[in-house]
Short mmCIF file of C-alpha atoms in Angstrom, two decimals:
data_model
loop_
_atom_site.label_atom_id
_atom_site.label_comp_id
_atom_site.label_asym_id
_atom_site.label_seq_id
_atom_site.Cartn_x
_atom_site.Cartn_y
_atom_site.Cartn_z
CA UNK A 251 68.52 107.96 95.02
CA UNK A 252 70.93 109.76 96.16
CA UNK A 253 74.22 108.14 94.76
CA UNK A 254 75.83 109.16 91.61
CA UNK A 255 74.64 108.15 87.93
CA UNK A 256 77.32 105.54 87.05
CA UNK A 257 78.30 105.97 83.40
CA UNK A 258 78.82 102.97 81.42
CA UNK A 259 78.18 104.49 77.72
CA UNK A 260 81.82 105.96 77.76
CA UNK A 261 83.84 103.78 75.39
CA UNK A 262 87.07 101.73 76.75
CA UNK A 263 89.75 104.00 74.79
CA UNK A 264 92.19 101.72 73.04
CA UNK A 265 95.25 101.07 75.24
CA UNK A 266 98.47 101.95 73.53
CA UNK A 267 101.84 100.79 73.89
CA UNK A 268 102.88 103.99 75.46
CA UNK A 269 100.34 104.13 78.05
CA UNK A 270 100.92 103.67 82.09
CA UNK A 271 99.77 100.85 83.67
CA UNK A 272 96.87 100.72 85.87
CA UNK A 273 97.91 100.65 89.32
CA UNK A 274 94.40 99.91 90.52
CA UNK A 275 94.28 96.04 89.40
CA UNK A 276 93.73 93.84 92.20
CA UNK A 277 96.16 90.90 92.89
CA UNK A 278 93.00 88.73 93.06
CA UNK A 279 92.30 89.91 89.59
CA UNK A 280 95.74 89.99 88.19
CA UNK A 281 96.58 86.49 89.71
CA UNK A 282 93.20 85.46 87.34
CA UNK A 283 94.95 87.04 84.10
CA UNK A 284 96.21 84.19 81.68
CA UNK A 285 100.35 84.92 80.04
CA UNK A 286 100.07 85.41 76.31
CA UNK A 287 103.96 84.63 75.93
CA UNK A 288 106.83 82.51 77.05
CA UNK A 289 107.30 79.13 79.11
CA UNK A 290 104.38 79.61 80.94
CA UNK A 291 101.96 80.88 77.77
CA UNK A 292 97.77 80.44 78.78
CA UNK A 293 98.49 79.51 82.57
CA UNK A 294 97.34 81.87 84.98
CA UNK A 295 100.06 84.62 86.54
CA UNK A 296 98.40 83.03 89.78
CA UNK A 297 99.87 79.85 89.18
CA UNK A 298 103.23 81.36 87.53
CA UNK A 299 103.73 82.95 90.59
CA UNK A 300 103.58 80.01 92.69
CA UNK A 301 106.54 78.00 90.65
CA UNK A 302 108.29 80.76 88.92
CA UNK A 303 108.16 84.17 90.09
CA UNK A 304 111.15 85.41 88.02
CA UNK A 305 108.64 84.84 85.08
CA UNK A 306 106.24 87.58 86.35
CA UNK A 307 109.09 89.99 85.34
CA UNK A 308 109.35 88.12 81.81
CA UNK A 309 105.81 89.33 81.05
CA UNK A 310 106.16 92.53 81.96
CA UNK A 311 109.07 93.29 79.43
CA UNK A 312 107.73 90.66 76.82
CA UNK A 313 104.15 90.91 76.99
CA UNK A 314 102.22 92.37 73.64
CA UNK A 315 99.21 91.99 76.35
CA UNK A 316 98.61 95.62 78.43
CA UNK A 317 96.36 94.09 80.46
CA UNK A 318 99.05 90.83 81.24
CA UNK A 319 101.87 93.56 81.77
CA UNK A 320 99.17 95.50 84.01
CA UNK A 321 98.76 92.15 86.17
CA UNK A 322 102.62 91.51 86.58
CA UNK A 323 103.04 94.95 87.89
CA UNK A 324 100.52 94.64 90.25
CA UNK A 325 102.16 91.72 91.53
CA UNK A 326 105.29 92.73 91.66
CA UNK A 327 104.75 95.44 92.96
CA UNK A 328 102.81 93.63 95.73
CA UNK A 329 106.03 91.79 96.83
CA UNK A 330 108.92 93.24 97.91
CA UNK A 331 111.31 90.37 96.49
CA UNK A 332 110.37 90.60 93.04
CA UNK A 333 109.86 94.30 93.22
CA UNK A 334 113.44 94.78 94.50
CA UNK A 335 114.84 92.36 91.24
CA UNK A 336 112.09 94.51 89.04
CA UNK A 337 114.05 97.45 89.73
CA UNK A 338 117.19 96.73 89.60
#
């Protein structure tokens, strides 16, 4: 066929503290990711968002997760509210 080989023998490299988030997470996706700390530990930042928004920033700083920090960016930075109290 005519579309490229898609490679799936690379392995995932090992995500380090340092590294940038991935910008490319979905907010279907991240909503679907479940908090490893705080108030809100194993519900789903889906859910957390609903009731508690302010906690999506919580993970983000507190999070030993890089896919859970990942998924709090993403929806912060998908609304403007909690993006603007991100940044300040």
């Amino acid at each position: 066929s005519e579309t490229d080989p898609v490679e799936e023998d690379e392995p995932e490299a090992a995500a380090s503290e340092t590294e940038k988030v991935n910008p490319e997470m979905s907010i279907e996706s991240a909503k679907n990711v479940i908090a490893d700390v705080g108030n809100y530990k194993g519900i789903p930042l889906g859910k957390i968002y609903d009731v508690a928004p302010a906690n999506i920033i919580y993970l983000v700083n507190r999070s030993d997760s890089i896919v859970v920090k990942d998924a709090a960016l993403a929806i912060i930075n998908s609304d403007p509210d909690l993006k603007d109290r991100y940044n300040r």
